[in-house]
Coordinates of N, CA, C and O in Angstrom, one line a residue:
X1168 N 141.1 6.0 -77.2 CA 140.8 6.8 -76.0 C 140.4 8.2 -76.6 O 141.1 8.8 -77.4
X1169 N 139.3 8.7 -76.1 CA 138.8 10.0 -76.6 C 139.2 11.1 -75.6 O 139.4 10.9 -74.4
X1170 N 139.3 12.3 -76.1 CA 139.6 13.5 -75.3 C 138.3 14.1 -74.8 O 138.4 15.1 -74.1
X1171 N 137.2 13.5 -75.1 CA 135.9 14.1 -74.6 C 135.5 13.2 -73.4 O 135.4 12.0 -73.5
X1172 N 135.2 13.9 -72.3 CA 134.8 13.3 -71.1 C 133.2 13.1 -71.1 O 132.7 12.0 -70.7
X1173 N 132.5 14.1 -71.5 CA 131.1 14.1 -71.5 C 130.6 14.6 -72.8 O 131.0 15.6 -73.3
X1174 N 129.6 13.9 -73.4 CA 129.0 14.3 -74.7 C 127.5 14.0 -74.7 O 127.1 13.0 -74.3
X1175 N 126.8 15.0 -75.2 CA 125.4 14.9 -75.5 C 125.1 15.3 -76.9 O 125.7 16.3 -77.3
X1176 N 124.4 14.5 -77.6 CA 124.0 14.9 -79.0 C 122.5 14.8 -79.1 O 121.9 13.8 -78.9
X1177 N 121.9 16.0 -79.4 CA 120.5 16.1 -79.7 C 119.7 15.5 -78.5 O 118.6 14.9 -78.7
X1178 N 120.2 15.7 -77.3 CA 119.5 15.2 -76.1 C 118.2 15.9 -75.8 O 118.2 17.1 -75.7
X1179 N 117.2 15.1 -75.6 CA 115.9 15.7 -75.3 C 115.1 14.8 -74.3 O 115.2 13.6 -74.3
X1180 N 114.3 15.5 -73.4 CA 113.5 14.8 -72.5 C 112.3 15.6 -72.2 O 112.4 16.8 -71.9
X1181 N 111.1 15.0 -72.3 CA 109.8 15.6 -72.0 C 109.1 14.8 -71.0 O 109.1 13.6 -71.1
X1182 N 108.6 15.5 -70.0 CA 107.7 14.8 -69.0 C 106.3 15.1 -69.3 O 106.0 16.2 -69.8
X1183 N 105.4 14.3 -68.9 CA 104.0 14.5 -69.1 C 103.5 15.5 -68.1 O 104.0 15.5 -66.9
X1184 N 102.6 16.3 -68.4 CA 101.9 16.5 -69.7 C 102.6 17.6 -70.5 O 102.4 18.8 -70.3
X1185 N 103.5 17.2 -71.4 CA 104.1 18.1 -72.3 C 105.1 19.1 -71.7 O 105.1 20.3 -72.1
X1186 N 105.8 18.7 -70.6 CA 106.8 19.6 -70.0 C 108.1 19.3 -70.6 O 108.7 18.2 -70.4
X1187 N 108.6 20.2 -71.4 CA 109.9 19.9 -72.1 C 111.0 20.4 -71.1 O 111.2 21.5 -70.8
X1188 N 111.8 19.4 -70.7 CA 112.9 19.7 -69.7 C 114.2 19.9 -70.4 O 114.9 20.8 -70.0
X1189 N 114.5 19.1 -71.5 CA 115.7 19.3 -72.2 C 115.3 19.1 -73.7 O 114.6 18.2 -74.0
X1190 N 115.8 20.0 -74.6 CA 115.3 20.0 -76.0 C 116.5 20.2 -76.9 O 117.0 21.3 -77.1
X1191 N 117.0 19.1 -77.5 CA 118.0 19.1 -78.5 C 119.4 19.6 -78.0 O 120.1 20.3 -78.7
X1192 N 119.8 19.2 -76.8 CA 121.0 19.7 -76.2 C 122.2 19.0 -76.9 O 122.3 17.8 -77.0
X1193 N 123.1 19.8 -77.4 CA 124.4 19.3 -77.8 C 125.5 19.9 -76.9 O 125.5 21.1 -76.6
X1194 N 126.3 19.0 -76.4 CA 127.3 19.3 -75.3 C 128.5 18.5 -75.5 O 128.4 17.3 -75.7
X1195 N 129.7 19.1 -75.4 CA 130.9 18.3 -75.4 C 131.9 18.9 -74.4 O 132.2 20.1 -74.5
X1196 N 132.2 18.1 -73.3 CA 133.1 18.6 -72.3 C 134.4 17.8 -72.4 O 134.4 16.6 -72.3
X1197 N 135.5 18.5 -72.6 CA 136.8 17.8 -72.8 C 137.3 17.3 -71.4 O 137.0 17.8 -70.4
X1198 N 138.1 16.2 -71.5 CA 138.8 15.7 -70.3 C 139.5 16.8 -69.6 O 140.1 17.7 -70.2
X1199 N 139.5 16.9 -68.3 CA 140.3 17.8 -67.5 C 139.6 19.2 -67.3 O 140.1 20.0 -66.6
X1200 N 138.4 19.3 -67.9 CA 137.7 20.6 -67.8 C 136.8 20.7 -66.6 O 136.3 19.6 -66.1
X1201 N 136.6 21.9 -66.1 CA 135.5 22.1 -65.1 C 134.4 22.8 -65.9 O 134.7 23.9 -66.5
X1202 N 133.2 22.3 -65.8 CA 132.1 22.8 -66.6 C 130.9 23.0 -65.7 O 130.6 22.1 -64.9
X1203 N 130.2 24.1 -65.9 CA 129.0 24.4 -65.1 C 127.8 24.6 -66.0 O 127.9 25.2 -67.0
X1204 N 126.7 24.0 -65.5 CA 125.4 24.3 -66.2 C 124.7 25.4 -65.3 O 124.5 25.2 -64.1
X1205 N 124.4 26.5 -65.9 CA 123.8 27.6 -65.2 C 122.5 28.0 -65.9 O 122.4 28.1 -67.1
X1206 N 121.5 28.2 -65.1 CA 120.2 28.5 -65.6 C 119.2 28.7 -64.5 O 119.5 28.3 -63.3
X1207 N 118.0 29.2 -64.8 CA 117.0 29.4 -63.8 C 116.5 28.0 -63.3 O 116.7 27.0 -63.9
X1208 N 115.8 28.0 -62.2 CA 115.1 26.8 -61.7 C 114.1 26.3 -62.8 O 113.4 27.1 -63.4
X1209 N 114.1 25.0 -63.0 CA 113.3 24.4 -64.0 C 113.8 24.5 -65.4 O 113.1 24.1 -66.4
X1210 N 115.1 24.9 -65.6 CA 115.7 25.0 -66.9 C 116.1 23.7 -67.5 O 116.4 23.6 -68.7
X1211 N 116.2 22.6 -66.7 CA 116.6 21.3 -67.1 C 118.0 20.9 -66.8 O 118.5 19.9 -67.3
X1212 N 118.6 21.6 -65.9 CA 120.0 21.3 -65.5 C 120.0 19.9 -64.8 O 120.8 19.0 -65.2
X1213 N 119.2 19.7 -63.8 CA 119.2 18.4 -63.1 C 118.8 17.2 -64.0 O 119.3 16.1 -63.9
X1214 N 117.8 17.5 -64.8 CA 117.4 16.5 -65.8 C 118.5 16.1 -66.7 O 118.8 14.9 -67.0
X1215 N 119.3 17.1 -67.2 CA 120.4 16.8 -68.0 C 121.4 15.9 -67.3 O 121.9 15.0 -67.9
X1216 N 121.7 16.3 -66.1 CA 122.7 15.5 -65.3 C 122.2 14.0 -65.1 O 123.0 13.1 -65.2
X1217 N 120.9 13.9 -64.9 CA 120.3 12.5 -64.7 C 120.4 11.8 -66.0 O 120.6 10.5 -66.0
X1218 N 120.2 12.4 -67.1 CA 120.3 11.8 -68.4 C 121.7 11.3 -68.7 O 122.0 10.2 -69.2
X1219 N 122.7 12.2 -68.4 CA 124.1 11.9 -68.5 C 124.5 10.7 -67.7 O 125.3 9.8 -68.1
X1220 N 123.9 10.6 -66.5 CA 124.3 9.5 -65.6 C 123.5 8.2 -65.9 O 123.8 7.2 -65.3
X1221 N 122.6 8.2 -66.9 CA 121.9 7.0 -67.2 C 120.7 6.8 -66.2 O 120.2 5.7 -66.2
X1222 N 120.4 7.8 -65.4 CA 119.3 7.6 -64.4 C 117.9 7.9 -65.1 O 116.9 7.4 -64.6
X1223 N 117.9 8.6 -66.2 CA 116.7 8.8 -67.0 C 117.1 8.4 -68.4 O 118.2 8.5 -68.9
X1224 N 116.1 8.0 -69.2 CA 116.3 7.7 -70.6 C 115.8 8.8 -71.4 O 114.7 9.4 -71.2
X1225 N 116.6 9.3 -72.4 CA 116.2 10.4 -73.2 C 115.1 10.0 -74.2 O 115.0 8.8 -74.5
X1226 N 114.3 10.9 -74.5 CA 113.3 10.7 -75.6 C 113.9 10.7 -76.9 O 113.4 10.0 -77.9
X1227 N 115.0 11.4 -77.0 CA 115.7 11.5 -78.3 C 117.2 11.9 -78.0 O 117.5 12.5 -77.0
X1228 N 118.1 11.4 -78.8 CA 119.5 11.8 -78.7 C 120.3 10.8 -77.9 O 119.8 9.8 -77.4
X1229 N 121.5 11.1 -77.7 CA 122.4 10.2 -76.9 C 123.2 11.0 -75.9 O 123.5 12.2 -76.1
X1230 N 123.6 10.3 -74.8 CA 124.4 10.9 -73.8 C 125.5 9.9 -73.5 O 125.3 8.7 -73.2
X1231 N 126.8 10.4 -73.5 CA 127.9 9.5 -73.2 C 128.9 10.1 -72.2 O 129.1 11.3 -72.2
X1232 N 129.4 9.3 -71.3 CA 130.4 9.7 -70.4 C 131.6 8.7 -70.6 O 131.4 7.5 -70.6
X1233 N 132.8 9.3 -70.9 CA 133.9 8.5 -71.2 C 133.7 7.6 -72.3 O 134.1 6.4 -72.4
X1234 N 132.9 8.1 -73.3 CA 132.6 7.3 -74.5 C 131.5 6.3 -74.5 O 131.3 5.6 -75.4
X1235 N 130.8 6.1 -73.3 CA 129.8 5.1 -73.2 C 128.5 5.7 -72.5 O 128.6 6.6 -71.8
X1236 N 127.4 5.1 -72.9 CA 126.2 5.4 -72.2 C 126.2 4.6 -70.9 O 126.4 3.4 -70.8
X1237 N 126.1 5.4 -69.8 CA 126.2 4.8 -68.5 C 125.1 3.8 -68.1 O 125.3 2.9 -67.3
X1238 N 124.0 3.8 -68.8 CA 122.9 2.9 -68.4 C 123.3 1.5 -68.7 O 122.8 0.6 -68.0
X1239 N 124.2 1.2 -69.6 CA 124.6 -0.2 -69.9 C 126.1 -0.3 -69.8 O 126.7 -1.3 -70.3
X1240 N 126.8 0.6 -69.1 CA 128.2 0.5 -68.9 C 128.6 -0.5 -67.9 O 127.9 -0.8 -66.9
X1241 N 129.8 -1.1 -68.1 CA 130.3 -2.1 -67.1 C 130.7 -1.4 -65.8 O 130.9 -0.2 -65.8
X1242 N 130.8 -2.2 -64.8 CA 131.1 -1.7 -63.4 C 132.4 -0.9 -63.5 O 132.6 0.1 -62.8
X1243 N 133.4 -1.4 -64.2 CA 134.7 -0.7 -64.3 C 134.6 0.7 -64.8 O 135.3 1.6 -64.3
X1244 N 133.7 1.0 -65.7 CA 133.5 2.4 -66.2 C 132.7 3.2 -65.2 O 133.0 4.3 -64.9
X1245 N 131.6 2.6 -64.6 CA 130.8 3.3 -63.7 C 131.5 3.7 -62.5 O 131.2 4.8 -61.9
X1246 N 132.6 3.0 -62.1 CA 133.4 3.4 -60.9 C 134.2 4.6 -61.2 O 134.7 5.2 -60.2
X1247 N 134.4 5.0 -62.4 CA 135.2 6.1 -62.8 C 134.4 7.4 -62.8 O 134.9 8.5 -63.1
X1248 N 133.1 7.3 -62.4 CA 132.2 8.5 -62.4 C 131.5 8.5 -61.1 O 130.9 7.5 -60.7
X1249 N 131.5 9.7 -60.4 CA 130.7 9.8 -59.2 C 129.7 11.0 -59.4 O 129.9 11.9 -60.2
X1250 N 128.6 10.9 -58.6 CA 127.5 11.9 -58.8 C 126.9 12.2 -57.4 O 126.7 11.3 -56.6
X1251 N 126.8 13.5 -57.2 CA 126.1 13.9 -55.9 C 124.9 14.7 -56.4 O 125.0 15.8 -57.0
X1252 N 123.7 14.2 -56.0 CA 122.5 14.9 -56.4 C 122.1 15.9 -55.4 O 122.5 15.8 -54.2
X1253 N 121.2 16.9 -55.8 CA 120.8 17.9 -54.8 C 119.8 17.3 -53.7 O 119.7 17.8 -52.7
X1254 N 119.3 16.1 -54.0 CA 118.4 15.5 -53.1 C 119.0 14.2 -52.4 O 118.3 13.4 -51.8
X1255 N 120.3 14.0 -52.5 CA 120.9 12.8 -52.1 C 120.6 12.6 -50.6 O 120.8 13.5 -49.8
X1256 N 120.1 11.4 -50.2 CA 119.9 11.1 -48.9 C 120.9 10.1 -48.4 O 121.2 9.1 -49.0
X1257 N 121.5 10.4 -47.2 CA 122.5 9.5 -46.6 C 121.8 8.7 -45.5 O 120.8 9.2 -44.9
X1258 N 122.3 7.6 -45.1 CA 121.7 6.8 -44.1 C 121.9 7.4 -42.7 O 123.0 7.5 -42.2
X1259 N 120.8 7.9 -42.1 CA 120.9 8.8 -40.9 C 121.5 8.1 -39.7 O 122.1 8.7 -38.9
X1260 N 121.3 6.8 -39.6 CA 121.8 6.1 -38.4 C 123.3 5.7 -38.5 O 123.9 5.3 -37.5
X1261 N 123.9 5.9 -39.6 CA 125.2 5.5 -39.9 C 126.2 6.7 -39.7 O 125.8 7.8 -40.1
X1262 N 127.3 6.4 -39.2 CA 128.3 7.5 -39.0 C 129.0 7.7 -40.4 O 129.0 6.8 -41.2
X1263 N 129.7 8.8 -40.6 CA 130.5 9.0 -41.8 C 131.6 8.0 -41.9 O 131.8 7.5 -43.0
X1264 N 132.2 7.7 -40.8 CA 133.3 6.7 -40.8 C 132.8 5.4 -41.2 O 133.5 4.7 -42.0
X1265 N 131.6 4.9 -40.7 CA 131.0 3.7 -41.2 C 130.7 3.7 -42.7 O 130.9 2.7 -43.4
X1266 N 130.2 4.8 -43.1 CA 129.8 5.0 -44.5 C 131.0 4.9 -45.4 O 131.0 4.3 -46.5
X1267 N 132.1 5.6 -45.0 CA 133.4 5.5 -45.7 C 133.8 4.0 -45.8 O 134.3 3.6 -46.9
X1268 N 133.8 3.3 -44.7 CA 134.2 1.9 -44.8 C 133.3 1.1 -45.7 O 133.8 0.3 -46.5
X1269 N 132.0 1.4 -45.7 CA 131.1 0.7 -46.6 C 131.4 1.0 -48.1 O 131.5 0.1 -48.9
X1270 N 131.7 2.3 -48.4 CA 132.0 2.7 -49.7 C 133.3 2.1 -50.2 O 133.5 1.9 -51.4
X1271 N 134.2 1.8 -49.3 CA 135.5 1.2 -49.6 C 135.3 -0.2 -50.3 O 136.2 -0.7 -51.0
X1272 N 134.2 -0.8 -50.0 CA 133.9 -2.1 -50.6 C 133.3 -2.0 -52.0 O 133.2 -3.0 -52.7
X1273 N 132.8 -0.8 -52.3 CA 132.1 -0.6 -53.6 C 133.1 0.0 -54.7 O 132.8 -0.2 -55.9
X1274 N 134.1 0.7 -54.3 CA 135.0 1.3 -55.3 C 136.4 0.8 -55.2 O 137.0 0.8 -54.1
X1275 N 136.9 0.2 -56.3 CA 138.3 -0.4 -56.3 C 139.3 0.7 -56.0 O 140.3 0.3 -55.4
X1276 N 139.1 1.9 -56.4 CA 140.1 3.0 -56.2 C 139.8 3.8 -54.9 O 140.4 4.9 -54.7
X1277 N 138.9 3.3 -54.0 CA 138.6 4.1 -52.8 C 139.9 4.4 -52.0 O 140.7 3.6 -51.8
X1278 N 139.9 5.6 -51.6 CA 141.1 6.1 -50.8 C 140.6 6.5 -49.4 O 140.2 7.7 -49.2
X1279 N 140.7 5.6 -48.5 CA 140.2 5.8 -47.1 C 141.0 7.0 -46.5 O 140.4 7.8 -45.8
X1280 N 142.3 7.0 -46.6 CA 143.1 8.1 -46.0 C 142.6 9.5 -46.5 O 142.6 10.4 -45.8
X1281 N 142.3 9.5 -47.8 CA 141.8 10.8 -48.4 C 140.5 11.1 -47.9 O 140.2 12.3 -47.6
X1282 N 139.6 10.2 -47.7 CA 138.3 10.4 -47.1 C 138.4 11.0 -45.7 O 137.8 12.0 -45.4
X1283 N 139.3 10.4 -44.9 CA 139.5 10.9 -43.5 C 140.1 12.3 -43.6 O 139.7 13.2 -42.8
X1284 N 141.1 12.5 -44.5 CA 141.7 13.8 -44.6 C 140.6 14.9 -45.0 O 140.6 16.0 -44.5
X1285 N 139.8 14.6 -46.0 CA 138.8 15.5 -46.4 C 137.8 15.8 -45.3 O 137.4 17.0 -45.1
X1286 N 137.4 14.8 -44.5 CA 136.6 15.0 -43.4 C 137.2 16.1 -42.4 O 136.5 17.0 -41.9
X1287 N 138.5 15.9 -42.2 CA 139.2 16.8 -41.3 C 139.2 18.2 -41.9 O 138.9 19.2 -41.3
X1288 N 139.6 18.3 -43.2 CA 139.7 19.6 -43.9 C 138.4 20.3 -44.0 O 138.3 21.5 -44.0
X1289 N 137.3 19.5 -44.2 CA 136.0 20.1 -44.3 C 135.4 20.4 -42.9 O 134.2 20.8 -42.8
X1290 N 136.1 20.0 -41.9 CA 135.7 20.2 -40.5 C 134.3 19.5 -40.2 O 133.4 20.1 -39.7
X1291 N 134.2 18.2 -40.6 CA 133.0 17.4 -40.4 C 133.4 16.3 -39.3 O 134.3 15.6 -39.5
X1292 N 132.5 16.2 -38.3 CA 132.7 15.2 -37.3 C 132.1 13.9 -37.9 O 130.9 13.6 -37.7
X1293 N 133.0 13.1 -38.5 CA 132.5 11.9 -39.2 C 132.3 10.7 -38.2 O 131.8 9.7 -38.7
X1294 N 132.5 10.9 -37.0 CA 132.2 9.9 -36.0 C 130.7 9.9 -35.5 O 130.2 8.9 -35.0
X1295 N 130.1 11.0 -35.8 CA 128.7 11.2 -35.4 C 127.7 10.5 -36.4 O 128.0 10.5 -37.6
X1296 N 126.5 10.1 -36.0 CA 125.5 9.6 -36.9 C 125.2 10.7 -37.9 O 125.0 11.9 -37.5
X1297 N 125.0 10.4 -39.2 CA 124.8 11.4 -40.2 C 123.5 12.2 -39.9 O 123.4 13.4 -40.2
X1298 N 122.5 11.5 -39.3 CA 121.3 12.2 -39.0 C 121.4 13.3 -38.0 O 120.5 14.2 -37.8
X1299 N 122.5 13.4 -37.2 CA 122.7 14.4 -36.2 C 123.5 15.6 -36.8 O 123.7 16.6 -36.1
X1300 N 124.0 15.4 -38.0 CA 124.8 16.5 -38.7 C 123.9 17.5 -39.3 O 122.7 17.2 -39.7
X1301 N 124.4 18.7 -39.4 CA 123.6 19.8 -40.1 C 123.5 19.4 -41.6 O 124.2 18.5 -42.1
X1302 N 122.5 20.0 -42.3 CA 122.4 19.8 -43.7 C 123.6 20.1 -44.5 O 124.0 19.3 -45.4
X1303 N 124.3 21.1 -44.1 CA 125.6 21.4 -44.8 C 126.7 20.4 -44.6 O 127.4 20.0 -45.5
X1304 N 126.8 19.9 -43.4 CA 127.7 18.8 -43.1 C 127.4 17.5 -43.8 O 128.2 16.8 -44.3
X1305 N 126.1 17.2 -43.9 CA 125.7 16.1 -44.7 C 126.1 16.2 -46.2 O 126.5 15.2 -46.8
X1306 N 125.9 17.4 -46.7 CA 126.3 17.6 -48.1 C 127.8 17.5 -48.2 O 128.3 16.9 -49.2
X1307 N 128.6 17.9 -47.2 CA 130.0 17.7 -47.3 C 130.4 16.3 -47.3 O 131.3 15.8 -48.0
X1308 N 129.7 15.5 -46.5 CA 130.0 14.0 -46.5 C 129.7 13.4 -47.8 O 130.5 12.6 -48.3
X1309 N 128.6 13.8 -48.5 CA 128.3 13.3 -49.8 C 129.4 13.7 -50.8 O 129.8 12.9 -51.7
X1310 N 129.9 14.9 -50.7 CA 131.0 15.3 -51.6 C 132.3 14.5 -51.3 O 133.0 14.1 -52.2
X1311 N 132.6 14.2 -50.0 CA 133.7 13.4 -49.6 C 133.6 12.0 -50.3 O 134.5 11.5 -50.8
X1312 N 132.4 11.4 -50.2 CA 132.1 10.1 -50.8 C 132.5 10.2 -52.3 O 133.1 9.2 -52.9
X1313 N 132.1 11.2 -53.0 CA 132.3 11.4 -54.4 C 133.8 11.5 -54.7 O 134.3 10.9 -55.7
X1314 N 134.5 12.3 -53.9 CA 135.9 12.5 -54.2 C 136.8 11.4 -53.8 O 137.8 11.1 -54.5
X1315 N 136.5 10.7 -52.7 CA 137.4 9.7 -52.2 C 137.4 8.4 -53.0 O 138.2 7.5 -52.9
X1316 N 136.4 8.3 -53.9 CA 136.4 7.2 -54.8 C 137.4 7.4 -55.9 O 137.6 6.5 -56.7
X1317 N 138.1 8.5 -56.0 CA 139.1 8.9 -56.9 C 138.6 8.6 -58.4 O 139.3 8.0 -59.2
X1318 N 137.5 9.2 -58.7 CA 136.9 9.1 -60.1 C 137.6 10.0 -61.1 O 138.3 10.9 -60.7
X1319 N 137.4 9.6 -62.3 CA 137.8 10.5 -63.4 C 136.9 11.7 -63.6 O 137.3 12.8 -64.0
X1320 N 135.6 11.5 -63.3 CA 134.6 12.5 -63.5 C 133.8 12.6 -62.2 O 133.3 11.6 -61.7
X1321 N 133.6 13.8 -61.7 CA 132.7 14.1 -60.6 C 131.6 15.0 -61.1 O 131.9 16.1 -61.6
X1322 N 130.4 14.6 -60.9 CA 129.2 15.4 -61.3 C 128.5 15.8 -60.0 O 128.1 15.0 -59.2
X1323 N 128.3 17.1 -59.9 CA 127.7 17.7 -58.7 C 126.4 18.4 -59.1 O 126.5 19.3 -60.0
X1324 N 125.3 18.1 -58.5 CA 124.1 18.8 -58.8 C 123.6 19.5 -57.6 O 122.9 19.0 -56.8
X1325 N 124.2 20.8 -57.4 CA 123.8 21.6 -56.3 C 123.9 20.9 -54.9 O 123.0 21.0 -54.1
X1326 N 125.0 20.3 -54.6 CA 125.1 19.5 -53.3 C 125.1 20.5 -52.1 O 125.7 21.4 -52.0

């Protein structure tokens, strides 16, 4: 068991035509830490998070979460990490309550009572269709989904 939650070694990603998004990133985030990537728009923050999540393949280097590359990690490991992207789309016709019920089938550690409590504490009407909620309330629902899975790591990209 490692004390490192997130690690990147010489991580690099270039998009065509020659747009360098991430160049030689070395990063080590210990377990239990809260860590933020800060930089101007276009600095490569979202690309870095997508590389860490295994949603993009690096041109060079390695990215590991909990000691593994998520692109080929088993379900048991993937359930220990949640991610909220800045462009995350929720199913507009579904209520938050229905979405919570659906997510309970995906995550072994799903905590329905916690999801309901977070909805109350975040003051979100989870009985309404998600498409009728404000953009801010939709982001709150996405964060609730990430937290109620009771993961070891939560990655937030400007939710």
